[in-house]
Short mmCIF file of C-alpha atoms and ligand atoms in Angstrom, two decimals:
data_model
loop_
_atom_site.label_atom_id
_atom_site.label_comp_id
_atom_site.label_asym_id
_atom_site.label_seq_id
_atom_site.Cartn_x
_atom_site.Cartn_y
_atom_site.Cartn_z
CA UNK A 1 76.99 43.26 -97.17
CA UNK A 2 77.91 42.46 -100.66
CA UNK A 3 82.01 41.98 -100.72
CA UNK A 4 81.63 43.84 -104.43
CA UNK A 5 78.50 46.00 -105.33
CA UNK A 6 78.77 45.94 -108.87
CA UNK A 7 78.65 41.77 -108.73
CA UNK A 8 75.19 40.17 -109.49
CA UNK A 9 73.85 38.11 -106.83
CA UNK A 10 72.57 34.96 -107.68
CA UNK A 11 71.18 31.55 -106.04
CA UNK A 12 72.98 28.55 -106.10
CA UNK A 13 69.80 27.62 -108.36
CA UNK A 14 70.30 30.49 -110.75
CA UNK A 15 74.04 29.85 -111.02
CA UNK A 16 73.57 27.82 -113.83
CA UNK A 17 72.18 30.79 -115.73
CA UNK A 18 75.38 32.89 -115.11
CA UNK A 19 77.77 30.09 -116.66
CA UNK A 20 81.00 32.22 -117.64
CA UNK A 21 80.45 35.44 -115.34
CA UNK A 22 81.33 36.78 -112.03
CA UNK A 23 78.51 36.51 -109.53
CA UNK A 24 77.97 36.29 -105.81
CA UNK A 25 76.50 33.56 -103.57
CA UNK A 26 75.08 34.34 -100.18
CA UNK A 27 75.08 31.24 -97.73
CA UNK A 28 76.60 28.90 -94.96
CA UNK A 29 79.22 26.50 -95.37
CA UNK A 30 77.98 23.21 -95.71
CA UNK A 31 81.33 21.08 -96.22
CA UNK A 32 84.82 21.91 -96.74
CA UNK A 33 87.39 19.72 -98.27
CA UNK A 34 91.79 20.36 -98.50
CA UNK A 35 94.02 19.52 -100.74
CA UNK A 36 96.76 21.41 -100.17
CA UNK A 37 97.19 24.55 -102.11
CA UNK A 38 93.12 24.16 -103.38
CA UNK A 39 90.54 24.14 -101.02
CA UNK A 40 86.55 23.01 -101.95
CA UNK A 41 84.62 25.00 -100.00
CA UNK A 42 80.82 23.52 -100.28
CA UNK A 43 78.25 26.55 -100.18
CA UNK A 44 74.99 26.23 -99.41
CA UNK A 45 71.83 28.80 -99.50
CA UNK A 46 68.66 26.99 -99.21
CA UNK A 47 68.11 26.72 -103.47
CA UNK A 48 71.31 24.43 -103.67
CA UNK A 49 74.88 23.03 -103.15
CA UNK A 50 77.38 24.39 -104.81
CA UNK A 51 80.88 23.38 -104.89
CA UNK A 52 83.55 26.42 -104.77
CA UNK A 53 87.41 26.20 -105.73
CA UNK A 54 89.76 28.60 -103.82
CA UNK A 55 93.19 28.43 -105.17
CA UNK A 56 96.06 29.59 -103.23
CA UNK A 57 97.79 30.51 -106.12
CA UNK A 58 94.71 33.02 -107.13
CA UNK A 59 93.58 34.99 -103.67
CA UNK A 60 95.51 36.84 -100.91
CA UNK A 61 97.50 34.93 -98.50
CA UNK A 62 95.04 35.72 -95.66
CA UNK A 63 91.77 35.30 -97.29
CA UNK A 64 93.04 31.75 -98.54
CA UNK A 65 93.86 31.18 -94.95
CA UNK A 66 90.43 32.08 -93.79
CA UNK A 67 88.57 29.73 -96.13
CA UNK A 68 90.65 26.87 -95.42
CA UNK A 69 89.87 27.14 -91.51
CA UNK A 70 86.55 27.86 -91.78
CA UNK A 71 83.90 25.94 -89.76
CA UNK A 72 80.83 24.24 -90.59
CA UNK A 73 78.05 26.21 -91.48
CA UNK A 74 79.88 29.54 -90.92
CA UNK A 75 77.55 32.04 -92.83
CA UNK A 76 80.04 33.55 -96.20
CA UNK A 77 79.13 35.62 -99.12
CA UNK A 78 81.52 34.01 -101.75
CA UNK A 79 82.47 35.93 -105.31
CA UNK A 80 83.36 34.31 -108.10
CA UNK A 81 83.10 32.87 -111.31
CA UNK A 82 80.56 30.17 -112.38
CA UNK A 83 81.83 27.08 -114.41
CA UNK A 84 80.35 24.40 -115.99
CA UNK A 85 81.47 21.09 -114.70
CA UNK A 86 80.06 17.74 -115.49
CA UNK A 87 81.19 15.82 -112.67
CA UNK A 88 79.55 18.67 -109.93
CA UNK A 89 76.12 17.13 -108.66
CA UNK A 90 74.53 20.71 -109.65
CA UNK A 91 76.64 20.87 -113.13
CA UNK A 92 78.85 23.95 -112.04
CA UNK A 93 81.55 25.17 -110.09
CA UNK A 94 82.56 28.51 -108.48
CA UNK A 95 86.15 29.65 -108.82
CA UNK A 96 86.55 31.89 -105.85
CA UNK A 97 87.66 35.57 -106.44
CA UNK A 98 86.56 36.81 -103.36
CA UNK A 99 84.55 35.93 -100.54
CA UNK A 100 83.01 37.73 -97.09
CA UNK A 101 82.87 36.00 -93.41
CA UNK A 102 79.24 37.04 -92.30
CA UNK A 103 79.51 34.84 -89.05
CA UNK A 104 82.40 32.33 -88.43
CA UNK A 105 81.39 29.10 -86.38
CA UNK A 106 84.21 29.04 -83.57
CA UNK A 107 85.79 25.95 -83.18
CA UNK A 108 85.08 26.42 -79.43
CA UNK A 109 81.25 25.52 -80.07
CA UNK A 110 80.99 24.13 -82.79
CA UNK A 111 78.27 23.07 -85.15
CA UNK A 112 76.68 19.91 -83.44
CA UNK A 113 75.83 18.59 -86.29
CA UNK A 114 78.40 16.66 -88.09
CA UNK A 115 78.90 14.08 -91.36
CA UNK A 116 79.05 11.36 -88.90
CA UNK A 117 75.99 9.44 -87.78
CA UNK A 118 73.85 10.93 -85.20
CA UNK A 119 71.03 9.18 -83.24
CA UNK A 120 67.25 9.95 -83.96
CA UNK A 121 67.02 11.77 -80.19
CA UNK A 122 69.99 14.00 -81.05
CA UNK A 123 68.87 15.28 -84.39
CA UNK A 124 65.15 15.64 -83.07
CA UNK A 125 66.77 17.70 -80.45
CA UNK A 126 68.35 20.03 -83.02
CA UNK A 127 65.78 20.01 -85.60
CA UNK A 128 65.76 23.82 -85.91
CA UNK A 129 69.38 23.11 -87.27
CA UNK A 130 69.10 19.48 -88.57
CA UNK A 131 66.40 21.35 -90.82
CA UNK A 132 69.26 22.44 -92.58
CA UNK A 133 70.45 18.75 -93.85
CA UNK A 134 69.94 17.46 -97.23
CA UNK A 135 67.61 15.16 -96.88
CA UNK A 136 65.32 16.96 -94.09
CA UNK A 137 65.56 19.87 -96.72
CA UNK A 138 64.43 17.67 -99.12
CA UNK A 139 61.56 16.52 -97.25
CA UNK A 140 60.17 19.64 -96.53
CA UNK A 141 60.37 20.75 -100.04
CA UNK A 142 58.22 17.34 -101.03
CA UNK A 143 55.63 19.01 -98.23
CA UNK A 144 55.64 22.19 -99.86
CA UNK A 145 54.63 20.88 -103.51
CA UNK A 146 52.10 18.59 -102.05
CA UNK A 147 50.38 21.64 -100.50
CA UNK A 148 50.68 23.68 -103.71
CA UNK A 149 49.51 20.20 -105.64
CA UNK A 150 46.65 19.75 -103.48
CA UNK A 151 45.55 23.95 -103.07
CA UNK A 152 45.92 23.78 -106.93
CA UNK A 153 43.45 20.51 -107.43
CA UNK A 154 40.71 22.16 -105.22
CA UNK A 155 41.56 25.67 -106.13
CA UNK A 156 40.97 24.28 -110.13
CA UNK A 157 38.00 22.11 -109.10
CA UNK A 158 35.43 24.59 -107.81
CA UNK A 159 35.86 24.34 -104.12
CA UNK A 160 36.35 27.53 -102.48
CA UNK A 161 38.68 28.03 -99.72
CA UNK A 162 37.20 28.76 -96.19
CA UNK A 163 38.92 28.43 -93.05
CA UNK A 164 37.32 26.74 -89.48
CA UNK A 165 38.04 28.04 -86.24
CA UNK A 166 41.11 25.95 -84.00
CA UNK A 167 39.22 27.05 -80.92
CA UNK A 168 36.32 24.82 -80.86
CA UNK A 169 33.11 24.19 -78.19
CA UNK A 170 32.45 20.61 -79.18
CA UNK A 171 34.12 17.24 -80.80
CA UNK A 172 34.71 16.09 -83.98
CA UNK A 173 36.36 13.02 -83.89
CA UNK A 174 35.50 12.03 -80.58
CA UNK A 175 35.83 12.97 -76.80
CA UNK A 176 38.85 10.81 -76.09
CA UNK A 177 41.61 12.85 -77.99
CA UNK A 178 40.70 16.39 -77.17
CA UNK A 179 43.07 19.14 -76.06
CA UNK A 180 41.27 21.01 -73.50
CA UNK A 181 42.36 24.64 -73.74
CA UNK A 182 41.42 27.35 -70.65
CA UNK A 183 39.60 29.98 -72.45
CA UNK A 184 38.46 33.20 -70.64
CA UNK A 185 35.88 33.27 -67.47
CA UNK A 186 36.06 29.60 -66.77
CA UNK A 187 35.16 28.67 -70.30
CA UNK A 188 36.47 25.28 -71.94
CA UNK A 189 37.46 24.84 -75.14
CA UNK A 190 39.08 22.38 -77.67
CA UNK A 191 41.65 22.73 -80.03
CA UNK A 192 40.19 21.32 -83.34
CA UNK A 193 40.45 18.02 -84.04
CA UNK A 194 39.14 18.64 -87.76
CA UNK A 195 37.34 21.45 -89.42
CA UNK A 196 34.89 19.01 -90.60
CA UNK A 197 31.58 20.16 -88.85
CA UNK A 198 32.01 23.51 -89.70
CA UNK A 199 32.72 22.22 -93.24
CA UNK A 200 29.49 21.28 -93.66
CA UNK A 201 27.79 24.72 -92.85
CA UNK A 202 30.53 26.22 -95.38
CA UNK A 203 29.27 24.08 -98.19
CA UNK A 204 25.70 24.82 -97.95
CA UNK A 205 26.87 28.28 -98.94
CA UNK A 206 29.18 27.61 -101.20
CA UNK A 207 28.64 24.40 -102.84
CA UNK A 208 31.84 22.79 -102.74
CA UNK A 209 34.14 24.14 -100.07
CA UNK A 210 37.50 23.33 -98.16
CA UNK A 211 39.57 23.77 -95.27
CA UNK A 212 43.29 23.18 -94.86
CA UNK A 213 45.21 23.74 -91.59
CA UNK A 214 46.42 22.32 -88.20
CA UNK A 215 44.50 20.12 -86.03
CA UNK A 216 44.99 18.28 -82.86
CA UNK A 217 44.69 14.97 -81.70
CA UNK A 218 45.16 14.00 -77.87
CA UNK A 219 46.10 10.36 -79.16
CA UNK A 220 48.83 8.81 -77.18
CA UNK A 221 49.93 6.57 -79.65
CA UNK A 222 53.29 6.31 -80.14
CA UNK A 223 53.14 5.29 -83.85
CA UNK A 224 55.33 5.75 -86.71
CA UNK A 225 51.84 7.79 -88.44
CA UNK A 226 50.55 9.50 -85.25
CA UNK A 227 51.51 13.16 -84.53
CA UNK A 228 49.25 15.50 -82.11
CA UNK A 229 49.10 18.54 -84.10
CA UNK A 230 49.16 17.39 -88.04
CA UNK A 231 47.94 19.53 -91.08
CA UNK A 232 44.92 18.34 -92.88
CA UNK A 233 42.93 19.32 -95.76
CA UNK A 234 39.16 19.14 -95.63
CA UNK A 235 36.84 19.24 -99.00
CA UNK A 236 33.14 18.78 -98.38
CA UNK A 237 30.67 18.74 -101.00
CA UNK A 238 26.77 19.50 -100.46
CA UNK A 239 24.63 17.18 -102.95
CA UNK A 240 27.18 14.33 -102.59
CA UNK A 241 27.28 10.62 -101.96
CA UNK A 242 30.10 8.29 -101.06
CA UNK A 243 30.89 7.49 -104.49
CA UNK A 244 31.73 11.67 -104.95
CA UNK A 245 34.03 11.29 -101.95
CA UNK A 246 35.43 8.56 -103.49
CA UNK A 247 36.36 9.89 -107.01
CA UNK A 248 37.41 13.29 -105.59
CA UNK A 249 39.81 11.58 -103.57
CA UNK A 250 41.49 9.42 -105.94
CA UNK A 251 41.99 12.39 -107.93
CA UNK A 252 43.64 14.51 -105.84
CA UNK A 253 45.83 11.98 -105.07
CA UNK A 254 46.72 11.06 -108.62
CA UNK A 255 47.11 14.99 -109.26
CA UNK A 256 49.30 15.58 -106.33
CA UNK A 257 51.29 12.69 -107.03
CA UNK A 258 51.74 14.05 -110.27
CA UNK A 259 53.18 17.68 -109.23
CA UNK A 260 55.74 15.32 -107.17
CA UNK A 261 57.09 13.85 -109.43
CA UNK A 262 57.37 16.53 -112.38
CA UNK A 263 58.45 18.83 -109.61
CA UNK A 264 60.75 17.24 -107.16
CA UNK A 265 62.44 14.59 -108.57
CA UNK A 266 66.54 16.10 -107.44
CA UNK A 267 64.72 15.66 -103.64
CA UNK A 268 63.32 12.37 -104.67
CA UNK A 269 66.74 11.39 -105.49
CA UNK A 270 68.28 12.94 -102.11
CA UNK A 271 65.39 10.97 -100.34
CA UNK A 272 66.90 7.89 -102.22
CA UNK A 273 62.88 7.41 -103.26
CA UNK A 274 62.11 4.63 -105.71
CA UNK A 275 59.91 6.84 -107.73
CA UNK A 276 58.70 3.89 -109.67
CA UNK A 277 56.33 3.08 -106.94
CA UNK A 278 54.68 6.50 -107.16
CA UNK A 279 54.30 6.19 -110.80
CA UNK A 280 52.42 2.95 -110.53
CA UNK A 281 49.95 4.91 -108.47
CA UNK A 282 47.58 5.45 -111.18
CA UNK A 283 43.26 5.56 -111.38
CA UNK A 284 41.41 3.87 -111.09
CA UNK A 285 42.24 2.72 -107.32
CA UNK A 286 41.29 -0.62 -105.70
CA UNK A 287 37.66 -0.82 -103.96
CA UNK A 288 36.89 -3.31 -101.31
CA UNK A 289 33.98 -2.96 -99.12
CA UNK A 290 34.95 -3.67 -95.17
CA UNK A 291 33.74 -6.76 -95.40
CA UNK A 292 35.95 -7.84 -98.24
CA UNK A 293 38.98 -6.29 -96.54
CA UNK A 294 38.19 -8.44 -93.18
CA UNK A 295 37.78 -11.66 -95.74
CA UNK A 296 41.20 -10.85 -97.02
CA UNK A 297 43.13 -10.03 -93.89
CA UNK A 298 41.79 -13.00 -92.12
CA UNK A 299 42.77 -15.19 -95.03
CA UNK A 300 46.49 -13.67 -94.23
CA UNK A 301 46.48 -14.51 -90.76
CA UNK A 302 44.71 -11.80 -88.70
CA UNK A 303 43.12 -11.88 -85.88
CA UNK A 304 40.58 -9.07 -86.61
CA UNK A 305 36.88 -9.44 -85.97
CA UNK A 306 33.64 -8.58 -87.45
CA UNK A 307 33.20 -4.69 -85.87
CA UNK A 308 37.02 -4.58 -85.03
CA UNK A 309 38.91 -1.40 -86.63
CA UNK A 310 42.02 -1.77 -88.24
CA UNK A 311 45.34 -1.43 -86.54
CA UNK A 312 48.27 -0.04 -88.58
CA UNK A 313 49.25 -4.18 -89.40
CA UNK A 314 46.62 -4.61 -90.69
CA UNK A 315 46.43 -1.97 -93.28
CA UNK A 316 49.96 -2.92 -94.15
CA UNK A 317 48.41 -6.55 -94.41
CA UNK A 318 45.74 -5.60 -96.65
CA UNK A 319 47.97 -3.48 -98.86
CA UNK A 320 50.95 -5.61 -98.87
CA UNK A 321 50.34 -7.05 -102.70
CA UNK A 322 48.90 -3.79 -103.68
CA UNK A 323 50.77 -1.16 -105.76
CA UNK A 324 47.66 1.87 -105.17
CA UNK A 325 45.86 2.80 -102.37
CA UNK A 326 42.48 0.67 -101.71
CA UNK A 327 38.94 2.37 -100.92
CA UNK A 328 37.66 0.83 -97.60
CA UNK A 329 34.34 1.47 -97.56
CA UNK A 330 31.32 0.26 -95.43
CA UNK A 331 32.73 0.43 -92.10
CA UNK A 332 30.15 -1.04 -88.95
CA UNK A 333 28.98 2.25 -87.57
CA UNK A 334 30.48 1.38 -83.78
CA UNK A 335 33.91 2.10 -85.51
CA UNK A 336 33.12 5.51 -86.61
CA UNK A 337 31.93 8.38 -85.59
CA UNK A 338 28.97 9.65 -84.89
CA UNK A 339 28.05 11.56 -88.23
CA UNK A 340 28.51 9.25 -91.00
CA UNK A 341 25.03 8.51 -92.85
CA UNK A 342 24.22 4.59 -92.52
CA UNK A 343 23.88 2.06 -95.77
CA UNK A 344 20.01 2.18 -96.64
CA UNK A 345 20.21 -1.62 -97.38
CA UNK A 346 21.97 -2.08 -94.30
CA UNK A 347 22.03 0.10 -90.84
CA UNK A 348 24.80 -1.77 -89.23
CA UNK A 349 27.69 -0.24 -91.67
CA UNK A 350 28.07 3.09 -92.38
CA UNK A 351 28.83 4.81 -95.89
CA UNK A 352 32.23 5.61 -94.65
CA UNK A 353 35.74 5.29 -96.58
CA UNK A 354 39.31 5.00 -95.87
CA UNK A 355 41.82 5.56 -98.93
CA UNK A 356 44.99 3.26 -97.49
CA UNK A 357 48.09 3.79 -99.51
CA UNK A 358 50.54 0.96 -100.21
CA UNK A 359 54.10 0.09 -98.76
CA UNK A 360 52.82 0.51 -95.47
CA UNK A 361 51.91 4.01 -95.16
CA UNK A 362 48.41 2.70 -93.87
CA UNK A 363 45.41 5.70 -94.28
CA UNK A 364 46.29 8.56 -95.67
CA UNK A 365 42.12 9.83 -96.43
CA UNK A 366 38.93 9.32 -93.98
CA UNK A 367 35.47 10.62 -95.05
CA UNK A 368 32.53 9.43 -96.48
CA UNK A 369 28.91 11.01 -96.18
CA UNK A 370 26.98 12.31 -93.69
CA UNK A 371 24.46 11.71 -91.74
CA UNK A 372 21.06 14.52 -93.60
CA UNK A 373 18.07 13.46 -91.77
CA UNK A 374 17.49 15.68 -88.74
CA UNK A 375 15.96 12.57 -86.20
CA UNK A 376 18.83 10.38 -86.96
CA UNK A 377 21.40 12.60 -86.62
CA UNK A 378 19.73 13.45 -82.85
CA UNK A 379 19.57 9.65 -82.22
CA UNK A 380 23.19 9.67 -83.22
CA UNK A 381 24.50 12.27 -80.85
CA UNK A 382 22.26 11.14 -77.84
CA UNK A 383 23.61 7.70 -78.40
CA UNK A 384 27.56 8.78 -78.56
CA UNK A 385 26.53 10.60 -75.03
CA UNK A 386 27.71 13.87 -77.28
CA UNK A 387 25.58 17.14 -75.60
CA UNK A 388 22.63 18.77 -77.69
CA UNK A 389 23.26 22.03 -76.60
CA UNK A 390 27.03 21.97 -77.97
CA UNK A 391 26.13 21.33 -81.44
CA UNK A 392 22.85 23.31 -82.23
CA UNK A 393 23.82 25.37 -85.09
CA UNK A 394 24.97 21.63 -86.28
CA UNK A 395 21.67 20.25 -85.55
CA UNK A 396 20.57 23.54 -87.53
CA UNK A 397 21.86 22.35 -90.96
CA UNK A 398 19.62 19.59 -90.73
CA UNK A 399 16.57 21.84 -90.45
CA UNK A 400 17.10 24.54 -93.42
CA UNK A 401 17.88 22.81 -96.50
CA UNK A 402 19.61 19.14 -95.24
CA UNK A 403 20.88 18.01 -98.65
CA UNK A 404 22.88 14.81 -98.82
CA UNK A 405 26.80 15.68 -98.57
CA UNK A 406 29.56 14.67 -97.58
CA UNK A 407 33.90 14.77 -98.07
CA UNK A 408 36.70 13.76 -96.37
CA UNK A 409 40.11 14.77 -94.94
CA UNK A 410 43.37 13.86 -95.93
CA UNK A 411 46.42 14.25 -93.65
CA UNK A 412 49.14 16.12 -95.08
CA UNK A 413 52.42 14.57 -93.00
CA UNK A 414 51.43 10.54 -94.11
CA UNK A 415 50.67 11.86 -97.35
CA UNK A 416 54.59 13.67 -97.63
CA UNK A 417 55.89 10.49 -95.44
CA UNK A 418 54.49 8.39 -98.66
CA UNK A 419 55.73 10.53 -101.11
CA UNK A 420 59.26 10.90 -99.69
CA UNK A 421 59.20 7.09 -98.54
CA UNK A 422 60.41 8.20 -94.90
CA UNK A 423 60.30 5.45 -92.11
CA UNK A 424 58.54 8.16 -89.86
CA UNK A 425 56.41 10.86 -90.04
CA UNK A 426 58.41 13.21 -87.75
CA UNK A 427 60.81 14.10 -91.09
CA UNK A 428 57.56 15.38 -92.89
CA UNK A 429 57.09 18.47 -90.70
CA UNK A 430 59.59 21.34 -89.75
CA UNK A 431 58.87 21.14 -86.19
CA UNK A 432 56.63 17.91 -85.26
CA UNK A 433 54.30 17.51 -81.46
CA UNK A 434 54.66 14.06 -80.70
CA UNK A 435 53.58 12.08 -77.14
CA UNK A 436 57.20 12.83 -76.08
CA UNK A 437 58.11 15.89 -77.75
CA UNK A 438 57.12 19.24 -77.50
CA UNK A 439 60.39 20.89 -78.21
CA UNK A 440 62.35 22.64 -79.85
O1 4AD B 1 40.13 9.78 -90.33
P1 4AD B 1 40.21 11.10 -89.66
O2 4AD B 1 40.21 11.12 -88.18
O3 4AD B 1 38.99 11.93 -90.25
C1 4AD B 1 38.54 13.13 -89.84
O4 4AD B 1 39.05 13.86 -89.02
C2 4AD B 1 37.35 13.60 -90.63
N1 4AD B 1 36.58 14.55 -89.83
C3 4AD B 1 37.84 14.21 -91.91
C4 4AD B 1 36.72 14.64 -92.82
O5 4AD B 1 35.96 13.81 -93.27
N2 4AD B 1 36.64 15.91 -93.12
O6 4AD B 1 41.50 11.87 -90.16
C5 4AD B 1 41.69 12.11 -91.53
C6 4AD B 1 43.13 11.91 -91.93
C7 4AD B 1 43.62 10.47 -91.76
O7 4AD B 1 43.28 9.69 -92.86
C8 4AD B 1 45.13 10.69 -91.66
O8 4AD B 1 45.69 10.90 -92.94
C9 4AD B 1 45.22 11.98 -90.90
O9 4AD B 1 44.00 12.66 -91.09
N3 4AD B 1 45.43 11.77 -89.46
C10 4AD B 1 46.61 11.92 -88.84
N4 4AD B 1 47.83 12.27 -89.29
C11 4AD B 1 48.84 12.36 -88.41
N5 4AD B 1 48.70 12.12 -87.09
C12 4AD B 1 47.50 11.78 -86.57
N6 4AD B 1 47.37 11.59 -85.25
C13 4AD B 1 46.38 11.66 -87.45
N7 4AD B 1 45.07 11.36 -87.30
C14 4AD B 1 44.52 11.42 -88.53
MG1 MG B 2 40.24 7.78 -89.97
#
């Protein structure tokens, strides 16, 4: 496919290294520009944008022709030499010697997506092309070093890696937001709202363990931080309290906000981020026990009662003078669920924690510790109407070695929404489930 064997072929990325020499780029056309007897042909593979100059002076008559007409993200193999040029975003140019039409666009049916402004339906429509725009490239490439930052933390911290099941017989988070799934023979099962449960088998084995993958949630909110199939990762920890949960967590977030910004500040940039705000976030984080946080929020206005949970204006409320997340602990039990272990000086909250990040991004970690004695965690499913029989081997962990434990899980997409300061979490994933949207 290459227009010239003997040429190297590089990535818009690499060109840099090539300053001076004759290589090849393999991409689409992102953006053309004319002037006459030059034209700017922007190329684009995935690693970059590079800006290319075809002179008509320099290349035959037909291939100059060619380039100039060419339509938006037509897929080209352009040859030619690599330049250093200040003013170029990327700090180099490509004078075209050559160049290869894999696919040309026709102007018949044409690329849908143009410079001008499209509305949110549209693009959502097209995501498996709008994927290709700057900024939704840049987004995903935030995603991709948060999940490297956060395997990394765990990976370097002891926990080892096991994955829990998406096909699952009983709830985690809940009976209202399951997705019921027809397995074989009549059998019902759920798609997992959180590997949790099974966490806590994994890390009686191993100590310190974690999951990371999809998981479901029948919610039909139609919030800015609600998706129904999101990624989360899951670290529980046998022998630990809520104050473990609590340091683990602000770590990993320091650590992965890190990686973000050592690694990703060009798509920071694209994403128009003010990175300052991420550097602020720094240990150690601010604590407030639920109490505290329903002192504060009524004192700014809210409604909220004693035993009410937080709605998203409210954690924007409590945040809103805050430049790092704030530990939530203490919640009253009828707001979680039904395995958190209760305060010993006090029943009626629960040794639960919510890590809510600042400029409105709301929660971004739930855990806490769970509930180790085997009679309370029976009272505790009887009394959430949850069925015995459904969580044995559960009720089993409680029996053979019931240590105190516990972890949490953080959700990948309002994590990458934070980091990328995006309005929306939709942007944070290549191809989000919403209420409304299932497609493409
Ligand atoms: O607070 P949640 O529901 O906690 C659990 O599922 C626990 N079992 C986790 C654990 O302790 N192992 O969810 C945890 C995180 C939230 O803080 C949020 O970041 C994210 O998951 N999350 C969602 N993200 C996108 N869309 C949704 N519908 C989400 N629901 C929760
Ligand atoms: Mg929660």
């Amino acid at each position: 496919m290459s227009p010239e064997h003997s040429t190297p072929r590089v990535t818009v990325a690499e060109a840099g290294r090539h300053a001076g020499e004759t290589v090849e780029i393999a991409g689409w056309l992102y953006n053309l520009r004319r002037s006459g007897k030059i034209v700017f042909p922007q190329l684009r593979d995935g690693t970059g944008i590079i800006q290319c100059v075809a002179l008509k002076s320099s290349l035959p008559e037909q291939l100059f022709e060619t380039l100039r007409d060419l339509t938006q993200e037509s897929s080209l193999i352009i040859r030619g030499k690599v330049r250093a040029e200040q003013r170029a975003p990327g700090g180099y140019e490509l004078d075209v010697e050559g160049a290869e039409i894999v696919q040309r666009v026709p102007e018949s049916d044409p690329y849908p997506i143009t410079p001008k402004d499209h509305g949110i339906d549209f693009l959502m429509d097209h995501r498996h092309l709008w994927l290709r725009s700057r900024r939704q490239h840049a987004a995903l490439a935030v995603r991709h070093e948060v999940i490297r930052g956060i395997r990394d933390y765990f990976d370097s911290h002891g926990f080892v890696l096991v994955d829990t099941p998406i096909f699952t017989p009983s709830a985690c988070e809940g009976t209202s937001t399951l997705f019921e799934v027809n397995y074989f023979d009549d059998e019902k099962v759920y798609l997992t709202q959180s590997g949790q449960l099974y966490n806590e088998a994994t890390c009686a084995a191993f100590g310190k363990t974690y999951c990371f993958g999809p998981t479901f949630r029948a919610e039909k909110s139609k919030t800015r931080r609600h998706l129904t199939e999101f990624w989360m990762v899951e670290p529980e920890m046998a022998y630990a309290t809520l104050e473990d949960v609590k340091q683990v967590g602000e770590e990993l977030i320091v650590s992965v906000i890190g990686r973000v910004l050592e690694n990703r500040r060009e798509e920071l940039k694209v994403l128009e981020r003010d990175v300052t705000k991420l550097e602020a976030v720094k240990a150690p984080f601010h604590r407030m026990s639920y109490d505290e946080a329903l002192a504060k929020l009524q004192s700014k206005g809210s409604q909220i009662q004693w035993g009410g949970d937080f709605g998203n204006a409210d954690e924007t409320l409590l945040t809103e003078d805050l430049d790092r997340p704030v530990m939530v602990d203490r919640y009253p039990t009828n707001v979680k669920a039904f395995y958190f272990q209760p305060a010993e000086d006090r029943p009626e909250v629960v040794l639960g924690v919510d890590f809510i990040a600042p400029e409105g991004y709301g929660e971004v970690i739930g855990g806490g510790q769970r509930i180790h004695d085997l009679n309370l965690l029976l009272k505790r499913i009887d009394e959430h109407g949850l069925p015995r029989e459904a969580f044995g081997w559960y009720i089993d962990l409680r029996k053979f070695g019931s240590v105190p434990h516990g972890g949490f899980g953080m959700g990948v997409e309002r994590f990458v929404a934070w980091m990328c300061g995006l309005e929306h979490i939709r942007e944070t994933i290549a191809f989000p489930r919403m209420l409304y949207r299932t497609k493409p």
